[in-house]
Structures are given as structure tokens and as C-alpha cells.
mmCIF file of C-alpha atoms in Angstrom:
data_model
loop_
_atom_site.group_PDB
_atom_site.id
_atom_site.type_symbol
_atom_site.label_atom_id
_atom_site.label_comp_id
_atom_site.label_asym_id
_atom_site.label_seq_id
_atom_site.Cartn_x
_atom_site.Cartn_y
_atom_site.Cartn_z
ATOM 1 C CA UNK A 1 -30.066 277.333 -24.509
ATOM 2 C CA UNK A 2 -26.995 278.076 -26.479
ATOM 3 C CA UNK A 3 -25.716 279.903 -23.273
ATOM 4 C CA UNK A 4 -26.278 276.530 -21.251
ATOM 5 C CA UNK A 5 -24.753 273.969 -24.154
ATOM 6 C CA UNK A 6 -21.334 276.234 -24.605
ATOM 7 C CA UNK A 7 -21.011 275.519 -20.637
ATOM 8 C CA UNK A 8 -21.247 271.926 -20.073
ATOM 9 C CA UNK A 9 -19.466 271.321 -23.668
ATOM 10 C CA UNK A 10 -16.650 273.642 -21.881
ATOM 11 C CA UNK A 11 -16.847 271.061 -19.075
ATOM 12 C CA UNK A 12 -16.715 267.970 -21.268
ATOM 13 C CA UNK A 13 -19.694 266.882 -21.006
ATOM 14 C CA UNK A 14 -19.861 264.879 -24.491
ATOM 15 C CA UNK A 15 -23.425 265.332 -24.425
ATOM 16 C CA UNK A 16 -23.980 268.414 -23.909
ATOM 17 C CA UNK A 17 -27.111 269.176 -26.147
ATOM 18 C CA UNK A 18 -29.155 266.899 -24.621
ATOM 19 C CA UNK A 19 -28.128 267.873 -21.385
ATOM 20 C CA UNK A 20 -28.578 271.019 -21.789
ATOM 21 C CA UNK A 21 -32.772 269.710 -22.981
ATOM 22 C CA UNK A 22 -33.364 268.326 -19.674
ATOM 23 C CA UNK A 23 -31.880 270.868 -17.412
ATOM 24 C CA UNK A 24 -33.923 273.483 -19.585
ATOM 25 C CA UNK A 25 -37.445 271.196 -18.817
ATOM 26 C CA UNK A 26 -36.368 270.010 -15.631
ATOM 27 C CA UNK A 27 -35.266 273.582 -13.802
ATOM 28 C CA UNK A 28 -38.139 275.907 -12.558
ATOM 29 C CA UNK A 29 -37.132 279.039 -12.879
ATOM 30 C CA UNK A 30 -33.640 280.943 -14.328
ATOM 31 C CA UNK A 31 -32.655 280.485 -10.797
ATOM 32 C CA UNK A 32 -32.523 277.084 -10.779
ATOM 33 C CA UNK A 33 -31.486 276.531 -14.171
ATOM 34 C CA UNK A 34 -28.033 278.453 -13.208
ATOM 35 C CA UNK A 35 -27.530 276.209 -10.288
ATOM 36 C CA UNK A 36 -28.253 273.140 -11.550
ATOM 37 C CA UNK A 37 -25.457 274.301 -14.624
ATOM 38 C CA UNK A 38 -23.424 275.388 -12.277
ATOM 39 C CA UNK A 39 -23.315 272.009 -10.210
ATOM 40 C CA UNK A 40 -22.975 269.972 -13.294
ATOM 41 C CA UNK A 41 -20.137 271.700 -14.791
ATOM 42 C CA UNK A 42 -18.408 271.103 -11.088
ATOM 43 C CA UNK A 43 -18.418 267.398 -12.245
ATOM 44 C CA UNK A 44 -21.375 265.955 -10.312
ATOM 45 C CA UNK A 45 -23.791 263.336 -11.707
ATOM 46 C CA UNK A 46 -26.468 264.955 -14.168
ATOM 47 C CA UNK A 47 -28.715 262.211 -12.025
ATOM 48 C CA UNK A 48 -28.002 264.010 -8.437
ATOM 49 C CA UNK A 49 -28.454 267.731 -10.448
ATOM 50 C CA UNK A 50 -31.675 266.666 -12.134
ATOM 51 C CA UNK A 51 -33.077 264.631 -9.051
ATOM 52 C CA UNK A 52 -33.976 261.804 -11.057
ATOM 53 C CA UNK A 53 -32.847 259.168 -13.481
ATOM 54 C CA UNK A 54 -34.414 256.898 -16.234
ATOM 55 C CA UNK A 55 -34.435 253.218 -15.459
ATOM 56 C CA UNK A 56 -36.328 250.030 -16.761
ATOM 57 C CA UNK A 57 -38.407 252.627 -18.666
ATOM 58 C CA UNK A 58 -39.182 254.370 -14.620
ATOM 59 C CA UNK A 59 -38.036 257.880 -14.017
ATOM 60 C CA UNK A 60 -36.992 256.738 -10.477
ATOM 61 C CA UNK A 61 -35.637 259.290 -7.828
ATOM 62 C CA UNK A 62 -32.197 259.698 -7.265
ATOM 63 C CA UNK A 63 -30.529 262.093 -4.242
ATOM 64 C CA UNK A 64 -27.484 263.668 -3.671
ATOM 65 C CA UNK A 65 -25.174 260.972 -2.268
ATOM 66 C CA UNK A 66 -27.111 258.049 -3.760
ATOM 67 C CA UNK A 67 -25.649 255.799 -6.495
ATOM 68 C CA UNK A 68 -26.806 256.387 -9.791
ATOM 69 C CA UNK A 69 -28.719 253.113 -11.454
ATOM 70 C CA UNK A 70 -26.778 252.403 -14.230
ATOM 71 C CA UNK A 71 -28.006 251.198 -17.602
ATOM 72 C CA UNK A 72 -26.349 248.407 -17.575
ATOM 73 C CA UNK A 73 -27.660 247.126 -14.506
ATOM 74 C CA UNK A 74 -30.805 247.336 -16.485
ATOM 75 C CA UNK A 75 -29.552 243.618 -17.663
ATOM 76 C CA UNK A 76 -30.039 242.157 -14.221
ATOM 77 C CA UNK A 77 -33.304 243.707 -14.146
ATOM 78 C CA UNK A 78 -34.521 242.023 -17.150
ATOM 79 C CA UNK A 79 -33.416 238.532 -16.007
ATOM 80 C CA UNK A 80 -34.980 239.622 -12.787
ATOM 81 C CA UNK A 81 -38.221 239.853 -14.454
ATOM 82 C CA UNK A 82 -38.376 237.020 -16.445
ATOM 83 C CA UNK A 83 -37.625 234.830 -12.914
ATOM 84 C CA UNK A 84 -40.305 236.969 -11.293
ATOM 85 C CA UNK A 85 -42.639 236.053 -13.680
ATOM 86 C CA UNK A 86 -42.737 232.562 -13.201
ATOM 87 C CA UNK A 87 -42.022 233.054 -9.308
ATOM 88 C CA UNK A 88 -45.447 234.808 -9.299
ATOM 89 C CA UNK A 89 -47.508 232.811 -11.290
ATOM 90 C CA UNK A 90 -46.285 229.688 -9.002
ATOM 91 C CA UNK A 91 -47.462 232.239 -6.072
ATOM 92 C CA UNK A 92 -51.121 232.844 -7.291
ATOM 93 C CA UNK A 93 -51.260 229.083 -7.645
ATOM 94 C CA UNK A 94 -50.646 228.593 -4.116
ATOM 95 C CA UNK A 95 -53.022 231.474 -3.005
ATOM 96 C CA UNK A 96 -49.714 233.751 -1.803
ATOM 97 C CA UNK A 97 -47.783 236.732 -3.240
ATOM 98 C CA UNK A 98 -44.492 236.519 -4.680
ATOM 99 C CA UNK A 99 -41.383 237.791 -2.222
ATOM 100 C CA UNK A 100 -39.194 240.056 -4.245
ATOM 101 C CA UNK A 101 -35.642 241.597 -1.699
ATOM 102 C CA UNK A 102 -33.618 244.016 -3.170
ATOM 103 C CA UNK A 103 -30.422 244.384 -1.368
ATOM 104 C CA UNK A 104 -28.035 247.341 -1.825
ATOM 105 C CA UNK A 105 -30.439 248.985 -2.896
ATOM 106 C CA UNK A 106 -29.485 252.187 -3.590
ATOM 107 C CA UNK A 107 -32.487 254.053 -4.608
ATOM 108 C CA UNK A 108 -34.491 251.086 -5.017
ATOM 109 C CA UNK A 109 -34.805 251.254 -8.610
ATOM 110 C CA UNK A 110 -34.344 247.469 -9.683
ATOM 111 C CA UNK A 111 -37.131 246.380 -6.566
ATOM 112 C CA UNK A 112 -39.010 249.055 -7.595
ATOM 113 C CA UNK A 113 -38.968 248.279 -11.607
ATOM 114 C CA UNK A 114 -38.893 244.742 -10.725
ATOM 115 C CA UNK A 115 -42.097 244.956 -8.862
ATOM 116 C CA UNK A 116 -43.839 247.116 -10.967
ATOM 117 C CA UNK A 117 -43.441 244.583 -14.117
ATOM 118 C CA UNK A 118 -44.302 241.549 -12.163
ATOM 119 C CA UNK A 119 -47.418 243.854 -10.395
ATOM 120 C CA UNK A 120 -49.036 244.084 -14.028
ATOM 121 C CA UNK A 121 -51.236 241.612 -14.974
ATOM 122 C CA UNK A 122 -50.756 240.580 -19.201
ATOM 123 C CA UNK A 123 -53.744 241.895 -21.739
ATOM 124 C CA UNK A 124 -54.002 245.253 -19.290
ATOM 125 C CA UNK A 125 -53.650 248.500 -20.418
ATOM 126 C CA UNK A 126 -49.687 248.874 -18.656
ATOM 127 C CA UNK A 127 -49.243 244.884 -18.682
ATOM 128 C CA UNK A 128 -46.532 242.855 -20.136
ATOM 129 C CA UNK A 129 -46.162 242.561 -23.873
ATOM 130 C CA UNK A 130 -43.568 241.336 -24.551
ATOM 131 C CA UNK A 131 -40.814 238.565 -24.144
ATOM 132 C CA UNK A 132 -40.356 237.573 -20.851
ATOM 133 C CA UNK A 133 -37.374 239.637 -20.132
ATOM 134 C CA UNK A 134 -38.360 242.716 -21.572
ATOM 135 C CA UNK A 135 -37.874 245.914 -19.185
ATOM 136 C CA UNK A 136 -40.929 247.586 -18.514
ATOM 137 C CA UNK A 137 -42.122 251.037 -19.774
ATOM 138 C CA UNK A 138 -44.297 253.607 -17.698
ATOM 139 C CA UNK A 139 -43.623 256.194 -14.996
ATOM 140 C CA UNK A 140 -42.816 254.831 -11.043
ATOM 141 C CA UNK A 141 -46.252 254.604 -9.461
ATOM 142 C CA UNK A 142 -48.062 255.672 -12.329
ATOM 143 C CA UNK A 143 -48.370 252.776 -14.628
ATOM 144 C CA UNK A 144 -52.245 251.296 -15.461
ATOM 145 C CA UNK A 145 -52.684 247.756 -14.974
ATOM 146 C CA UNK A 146 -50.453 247.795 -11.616
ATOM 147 C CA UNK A 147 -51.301 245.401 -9.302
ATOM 148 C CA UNK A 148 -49.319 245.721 -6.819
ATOM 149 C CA UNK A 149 -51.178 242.791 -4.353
ATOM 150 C CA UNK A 150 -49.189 240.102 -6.508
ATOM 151 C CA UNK A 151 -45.564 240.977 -5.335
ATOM 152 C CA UNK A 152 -44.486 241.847 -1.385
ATOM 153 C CA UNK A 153 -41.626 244.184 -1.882
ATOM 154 C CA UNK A 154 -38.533 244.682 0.657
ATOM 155 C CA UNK A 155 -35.620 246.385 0.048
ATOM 156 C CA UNK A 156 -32.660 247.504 2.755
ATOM 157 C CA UNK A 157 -29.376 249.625 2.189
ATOM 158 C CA UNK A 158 -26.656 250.188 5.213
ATOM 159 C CA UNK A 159 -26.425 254.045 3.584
ATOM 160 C CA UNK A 160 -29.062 256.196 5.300
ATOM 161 C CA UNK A 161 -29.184 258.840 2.226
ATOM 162 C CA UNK A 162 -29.709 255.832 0.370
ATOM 163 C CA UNK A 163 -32.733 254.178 2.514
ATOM 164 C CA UNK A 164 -34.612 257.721 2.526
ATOM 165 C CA UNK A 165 -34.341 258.112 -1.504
ATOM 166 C CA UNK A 166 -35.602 254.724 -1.839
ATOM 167 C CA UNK A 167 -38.222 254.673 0.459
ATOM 168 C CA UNK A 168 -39.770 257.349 -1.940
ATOM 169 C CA UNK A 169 -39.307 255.274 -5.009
ATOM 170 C CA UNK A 170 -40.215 251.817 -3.105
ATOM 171 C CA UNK A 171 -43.487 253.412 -1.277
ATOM 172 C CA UNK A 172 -45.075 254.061 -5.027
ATOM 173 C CA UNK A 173 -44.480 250.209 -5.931
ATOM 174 C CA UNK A 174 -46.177 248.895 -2.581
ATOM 175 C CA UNK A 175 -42.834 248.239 -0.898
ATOM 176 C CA UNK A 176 -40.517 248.854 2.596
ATOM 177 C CA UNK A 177 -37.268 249.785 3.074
ATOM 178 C CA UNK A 178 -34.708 248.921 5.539
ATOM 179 C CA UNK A 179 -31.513 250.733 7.213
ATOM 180 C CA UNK A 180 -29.071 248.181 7.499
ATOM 181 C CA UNK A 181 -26.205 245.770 6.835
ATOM 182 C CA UNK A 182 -27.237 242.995 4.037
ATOM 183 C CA UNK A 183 -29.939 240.473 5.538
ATOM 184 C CA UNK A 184 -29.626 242.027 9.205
ATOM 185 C CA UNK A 185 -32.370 244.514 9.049
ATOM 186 C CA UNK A 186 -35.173 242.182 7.074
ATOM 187 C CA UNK A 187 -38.001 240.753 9.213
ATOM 188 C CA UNK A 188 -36.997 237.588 10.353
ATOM 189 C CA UNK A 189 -40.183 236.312 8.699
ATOM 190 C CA UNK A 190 -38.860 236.540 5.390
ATOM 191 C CA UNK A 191 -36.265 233.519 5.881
ATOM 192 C CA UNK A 192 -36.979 230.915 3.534
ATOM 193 C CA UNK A 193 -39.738 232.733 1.429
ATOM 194 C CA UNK A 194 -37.873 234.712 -0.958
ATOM 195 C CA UNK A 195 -38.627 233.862 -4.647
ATOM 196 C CA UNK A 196 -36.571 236.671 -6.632
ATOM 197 C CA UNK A 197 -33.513 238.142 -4.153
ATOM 198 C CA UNK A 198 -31.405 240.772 -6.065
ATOM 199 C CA UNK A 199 -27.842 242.383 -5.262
ATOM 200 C CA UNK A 200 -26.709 245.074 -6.889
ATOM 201 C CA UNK A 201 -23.632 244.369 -5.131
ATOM 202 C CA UNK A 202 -20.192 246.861 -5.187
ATOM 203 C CA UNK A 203 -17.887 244.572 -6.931
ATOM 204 C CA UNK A 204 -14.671 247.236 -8.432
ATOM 205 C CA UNK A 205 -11.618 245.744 -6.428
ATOM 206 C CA UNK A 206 -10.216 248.503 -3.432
ATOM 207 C CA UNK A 207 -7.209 249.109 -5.566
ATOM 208 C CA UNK A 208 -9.443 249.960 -8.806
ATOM 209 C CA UNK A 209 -11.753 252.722 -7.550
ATOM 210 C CA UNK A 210 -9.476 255.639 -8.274
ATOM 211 C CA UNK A 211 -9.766 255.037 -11.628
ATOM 212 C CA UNK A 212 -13.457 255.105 -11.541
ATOM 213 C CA UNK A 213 -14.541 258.514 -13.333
ATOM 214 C CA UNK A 214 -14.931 261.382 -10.816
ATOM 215 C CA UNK A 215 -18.493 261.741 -10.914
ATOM 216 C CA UNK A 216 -18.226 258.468 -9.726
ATOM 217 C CA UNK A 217 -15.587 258.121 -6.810
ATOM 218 C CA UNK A 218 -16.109 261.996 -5.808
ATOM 219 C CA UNK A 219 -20.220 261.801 -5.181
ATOM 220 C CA UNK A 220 -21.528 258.242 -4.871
ATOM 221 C CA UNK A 221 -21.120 256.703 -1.623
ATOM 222 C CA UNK A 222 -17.686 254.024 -1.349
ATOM 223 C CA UNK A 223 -19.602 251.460 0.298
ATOM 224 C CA UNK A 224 -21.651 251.123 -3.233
ATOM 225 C CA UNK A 225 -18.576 250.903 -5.579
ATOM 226 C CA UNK A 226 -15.729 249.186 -3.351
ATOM 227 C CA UNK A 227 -15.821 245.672 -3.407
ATOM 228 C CA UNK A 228 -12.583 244.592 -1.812
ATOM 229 C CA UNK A 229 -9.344 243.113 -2.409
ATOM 230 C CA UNK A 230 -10.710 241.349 -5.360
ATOM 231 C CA UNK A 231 -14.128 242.974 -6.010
ATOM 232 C CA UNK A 232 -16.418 239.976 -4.745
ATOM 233 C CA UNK A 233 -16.153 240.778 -0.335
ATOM 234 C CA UNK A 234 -19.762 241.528 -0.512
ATOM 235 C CA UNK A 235 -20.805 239.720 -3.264
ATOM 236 C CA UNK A 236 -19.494 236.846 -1.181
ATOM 237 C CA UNK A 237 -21.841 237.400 1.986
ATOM 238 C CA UNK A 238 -24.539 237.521 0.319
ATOM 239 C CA UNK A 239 -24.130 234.693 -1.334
ATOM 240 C CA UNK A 240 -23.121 232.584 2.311
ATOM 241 C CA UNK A 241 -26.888 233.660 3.522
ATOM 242 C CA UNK A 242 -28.717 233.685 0.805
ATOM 243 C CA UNK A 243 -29.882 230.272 1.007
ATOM 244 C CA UNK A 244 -31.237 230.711 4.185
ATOM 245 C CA UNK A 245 -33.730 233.253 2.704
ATOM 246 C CA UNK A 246 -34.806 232.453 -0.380
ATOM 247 C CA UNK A 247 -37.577 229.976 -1.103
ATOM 248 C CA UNK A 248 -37.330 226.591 -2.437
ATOM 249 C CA UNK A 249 -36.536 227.109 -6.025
ATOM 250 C CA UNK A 250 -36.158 230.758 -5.340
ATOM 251 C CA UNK A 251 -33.481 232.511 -7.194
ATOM 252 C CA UNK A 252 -29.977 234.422 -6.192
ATOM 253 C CA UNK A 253 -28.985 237.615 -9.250
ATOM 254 C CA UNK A 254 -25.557 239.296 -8.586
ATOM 255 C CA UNK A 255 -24.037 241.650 -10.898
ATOM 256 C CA UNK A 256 -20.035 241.495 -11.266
ATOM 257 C CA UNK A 257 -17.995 241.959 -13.747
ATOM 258 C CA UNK A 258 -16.880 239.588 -16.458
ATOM 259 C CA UNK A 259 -13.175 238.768 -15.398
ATOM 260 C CA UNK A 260 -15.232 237.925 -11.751
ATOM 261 C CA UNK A 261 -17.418 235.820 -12.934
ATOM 262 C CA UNK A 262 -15.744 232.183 -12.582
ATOM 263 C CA UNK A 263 -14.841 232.976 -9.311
ATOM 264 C CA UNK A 264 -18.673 234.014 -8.260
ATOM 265 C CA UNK A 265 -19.607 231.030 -9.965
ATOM 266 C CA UNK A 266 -17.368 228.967 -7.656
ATOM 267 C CA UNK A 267 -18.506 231.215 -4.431
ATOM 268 C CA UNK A 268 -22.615 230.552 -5.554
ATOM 269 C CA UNK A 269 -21.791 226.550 -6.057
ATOM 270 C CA UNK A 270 -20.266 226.076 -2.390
ATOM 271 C CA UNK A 271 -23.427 227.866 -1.054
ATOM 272 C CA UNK A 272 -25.593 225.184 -2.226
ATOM 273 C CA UNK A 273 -26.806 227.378 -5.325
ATOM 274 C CA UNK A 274 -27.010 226.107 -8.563
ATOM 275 C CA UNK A 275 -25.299 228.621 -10.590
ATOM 276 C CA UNK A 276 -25.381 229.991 -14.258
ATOM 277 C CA UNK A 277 -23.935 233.003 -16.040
ATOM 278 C CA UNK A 278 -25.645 235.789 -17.973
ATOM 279 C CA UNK A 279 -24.373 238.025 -20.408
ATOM 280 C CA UNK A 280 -25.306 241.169 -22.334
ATOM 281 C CA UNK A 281 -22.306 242.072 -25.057
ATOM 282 C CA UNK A 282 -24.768 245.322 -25.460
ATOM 283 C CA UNK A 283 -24.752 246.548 -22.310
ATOM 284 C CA UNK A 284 -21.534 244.911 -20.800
ATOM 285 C CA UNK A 285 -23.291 243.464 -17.805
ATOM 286 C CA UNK A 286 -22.674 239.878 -16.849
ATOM 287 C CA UNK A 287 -25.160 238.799 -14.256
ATOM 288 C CA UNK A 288 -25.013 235.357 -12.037
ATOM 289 C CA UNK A 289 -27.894 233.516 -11.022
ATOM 290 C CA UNK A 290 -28.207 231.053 -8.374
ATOM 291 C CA UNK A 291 -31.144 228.904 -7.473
ATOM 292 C CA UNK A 292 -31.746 227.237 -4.299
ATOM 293 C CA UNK A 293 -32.760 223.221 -5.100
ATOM 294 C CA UNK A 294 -35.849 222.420 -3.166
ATOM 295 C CA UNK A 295 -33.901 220.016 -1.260
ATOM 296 C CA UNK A 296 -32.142 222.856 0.284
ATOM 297 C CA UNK A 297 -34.704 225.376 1.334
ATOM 298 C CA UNK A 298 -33.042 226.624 4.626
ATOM 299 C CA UNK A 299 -29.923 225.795 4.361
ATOM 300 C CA UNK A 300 -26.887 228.226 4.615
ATOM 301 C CA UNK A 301 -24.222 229.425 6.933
ATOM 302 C CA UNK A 302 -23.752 228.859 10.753
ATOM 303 C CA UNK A 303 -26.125 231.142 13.245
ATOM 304 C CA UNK A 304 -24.630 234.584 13.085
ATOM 305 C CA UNK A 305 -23.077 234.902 9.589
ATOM 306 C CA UNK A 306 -26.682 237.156 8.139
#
């Protein structure tokens, strides 16, 4: 153990104690425990050397070559939820499950978190507590009380790495996964039935993503952290189709970054969403949420911007 600490605190790692704890539990034999040092003190995520990372109170899968969930992100999760919620109990009402997309989806932690909460039904062993935007506890696929027959899951990334590591997190919450850009790969069925869409959108601007730690810019795919000229390219795509997919009254949740957020704001109001702005001084995540007005259900872009 000692041996192990003195490495990583040689590498910087600032904490390297409990690092050191869950390579010790996590590696199988000596073997392993020297490579997974050895890869860790070479600068790459703990995440991709463990295999997994804690989020929304899942340990979720996470690959080699697959952006890490960040904590921070578990902000948009939480407002996620607390939309979900009331999605879903507007679902069972009308004799339907609620539609939950998860876009860049990376490993398909937030659909699979966000699913998971909204699959539990309250005063079951597993079921919500709490407020409404409490993060859920449990392990991924192993929680009592899941039912996963309230929510239909779907979640697409245009990274294949990506799209296999979440398939294995998605599959335990009753979901699919799709290889593709944005909207295109989604089953054409979904347009205008989506209650809760989420983006976990790359939003640093071009110019900006050098100066992203190394663990970052050296072993997580560009496509998830590069957001353009300004940081909002993608964010701004999504935003042009959304209201084509979601439902009436469904709901839009981007996550940018604070000095961004006026300008989403603008980008969400000339799509026809109504906007708003969440923030989390705790976590430094600001979140925007659009919802589609009934009147508008269908709506969008001209044929051929997905």
C-alpha cells in the first residue's frame, strides 16, 4: 500500500491515498495492481484504469477512450430527474411510458441514472425519497424497486468506443444505444414523443482545449470536449432539432458553461423553446432547459437539418 501511495503522490496525483484504496480493491492480482499503477502514473484517467466511475450514486462503466462523467454533470442529472418525474407520472396517466434520449452520450451514465430514478416507483425498497431532484443511490442494474416498464430509454453517440461502453451500462437500465451523429441514428418513431431529451454536449471553445488538463485532452475523445469557435457548434444543433422530437411540453437540458449561457439562452428562444437557466455554485454546473409549448409540438428546422 505504502509502495503504491509513494507512486502516484510522485506523479501528482493529490489524492493519492484514496487512490491508492481503490486500485488495491479494484486490481485482481499483484499483476494487475502494477499495471493499473503503472498506467495511472502515465497520466491517464483513474476512471479508464479502474474501468468504472461513480455517478448519480451508479458505479457506471467507463472504457478506455470514453469520456469520463463528471461530477458536475451530476447537476443536469438532478434537474433531469425532477422533469422526469412529472414527465412520467403524466405518462401513466395516459396509459404510455415516458421517452427519456440521451444524446452524446458517452457511456450513458446520465440516461442510464436518469432512467433508473424515474424506473423506481416511491414507498419501494430502492424508490425515491427524497426531494424531487435528488440523485439516486444504488448500483447500475441492481437497485430494488426498479421498474424499468415506466421509462423507454434511447441513447446514441457518433464515437463507436463510446456506443459499445454504453450499451453495457444502458442494457442494465432497459435501454438502446445508437452509433451516430445527434438525432440521425434514432428511430424515426421517436419524433415528437420525447418527454426528457438530454445533451451532455462538448461546449470548451477549439482554441481552449489545450488548456484542458492532460488526462483530459490526451485520452478522452475531441469530439466530446471541442465545442467550436465559441463552445456552443453542437450545442446549437441540437437545439435547431430538438423541437421536432420532443413531446408537447417535453423538455430540452444542455450543459455549458456559465460565460455561455446568455448566448444558449438566445439559441433555445429562436428554436421555439421556452428557456430558463440553472445553476449549482457547488458543483459549478450551469444547466439550460428548454420546453417545447404545446402549441409547438413538431415544429423545428427545415427537412434535412436532424
Amino acid at each position: 500500500m505504502s509502495a503504491v501511495i509513494a507512486a502516484l503522490r510522485a506523479a501528482g496525483c493529490v489524492f493519492a491515498e484514496d487512490e491508492a484504496e481503490l486500485l488495491l480493491a479494484t486490481a485482481r492480482t499483484p499483476g494487475d495492481l502494477a499495471a493499473m499503477v503503472e498506467r495511472r502514473v502515465a497520466g491517464h484517467p483513474l476512471e479508464h484504469v479502474l474501468g468504472w466511475a461513480e455517478f448519480g450514486g451508479l458505479r457506471v462503466s467507463v472504457d478506455p477512450g470514453v469520456f469520463v462523467p463528471r461530477r458536475r454533470t451530476e447537476f443536469l442529472l438532478g434537474e433531469a430527474i425532477a422533469l422526469g418525474r412529472r414527465a412520467a407520472e403524466r405518462a401513466i396517466r395516459a396509459g404510455r411510458r415516458a421517452v427519456v434520449v440521451d444524446l452524446c452520450c458517452g457511456s450513458g451514465a446520465v440516461g442510464a441514472a436518469l432512467a433508473g430514478a424515474l424506473g423506481r416507483v416511491p414507498g419501494t425498497p430502492g424508490g425515491p425519497a427524497g426531494a424531487p431532484g435528488d440523485v439516486p443511490g444504488g448500483v447500475l442494474g441492481d437497485a430494488p424497486g426498479c421498474a424499468p416498464s415506466r421509462v423507454e430509454l434511447h441513447a446514441a453517440d457518433i464515437e463507436p468506443a463510446a456506443v459499445r461502453c454504453a450499451r453495457r451500462n444502458v442494457a442494465a437500465a432497459g435501454g438502446q444505444v445508437y452509433q451516430g451523429d445527434l438525432f440521425a441514428p434514432l428511430p424515426d418513431r421517436l419524433r415528437g414523443r420525447i418527454d426528457v431529451l438530454t445533451a451532455n454536449v462538448p461546449y470548451v471553445p477549439t482554441e481552449e482545449v489545450g488548456l484542458l488538463p492532460p488526462e483530459a485532452r490526451e485520452f478522452e475523445p475531441l469530439v466530446a470536449l471541442d465545442g467550436g469557435a465559441d463552445g456552443l457548434d453542437v450545442l446549437r444543433r441540437v437545439t435547431a432539432a430538438a423541437p421536432r422530437w420532443l413531446a408537447p411540453g417535453g423538455h430540452l437540458l444542455v450543459e455549458t458553461g456559465e460565460r455561455q449561457a446568455a448566448q444558449a439562452v438566445e439559441t433555445f428562444r429562436r428554436s421555439g423553446l421556452r428557456p430558463r437557466v440553472a445553476v449549482s455554485d457547488e458543483l459549478w454546473a450551469t444547466v439550460v432547459i428548454g420546453t417545447l409549448p404545446p402549441g409547438q409540438a413538431g415544429s423545428g428546422p427545415r427537412p434535412g437539418i436532424r
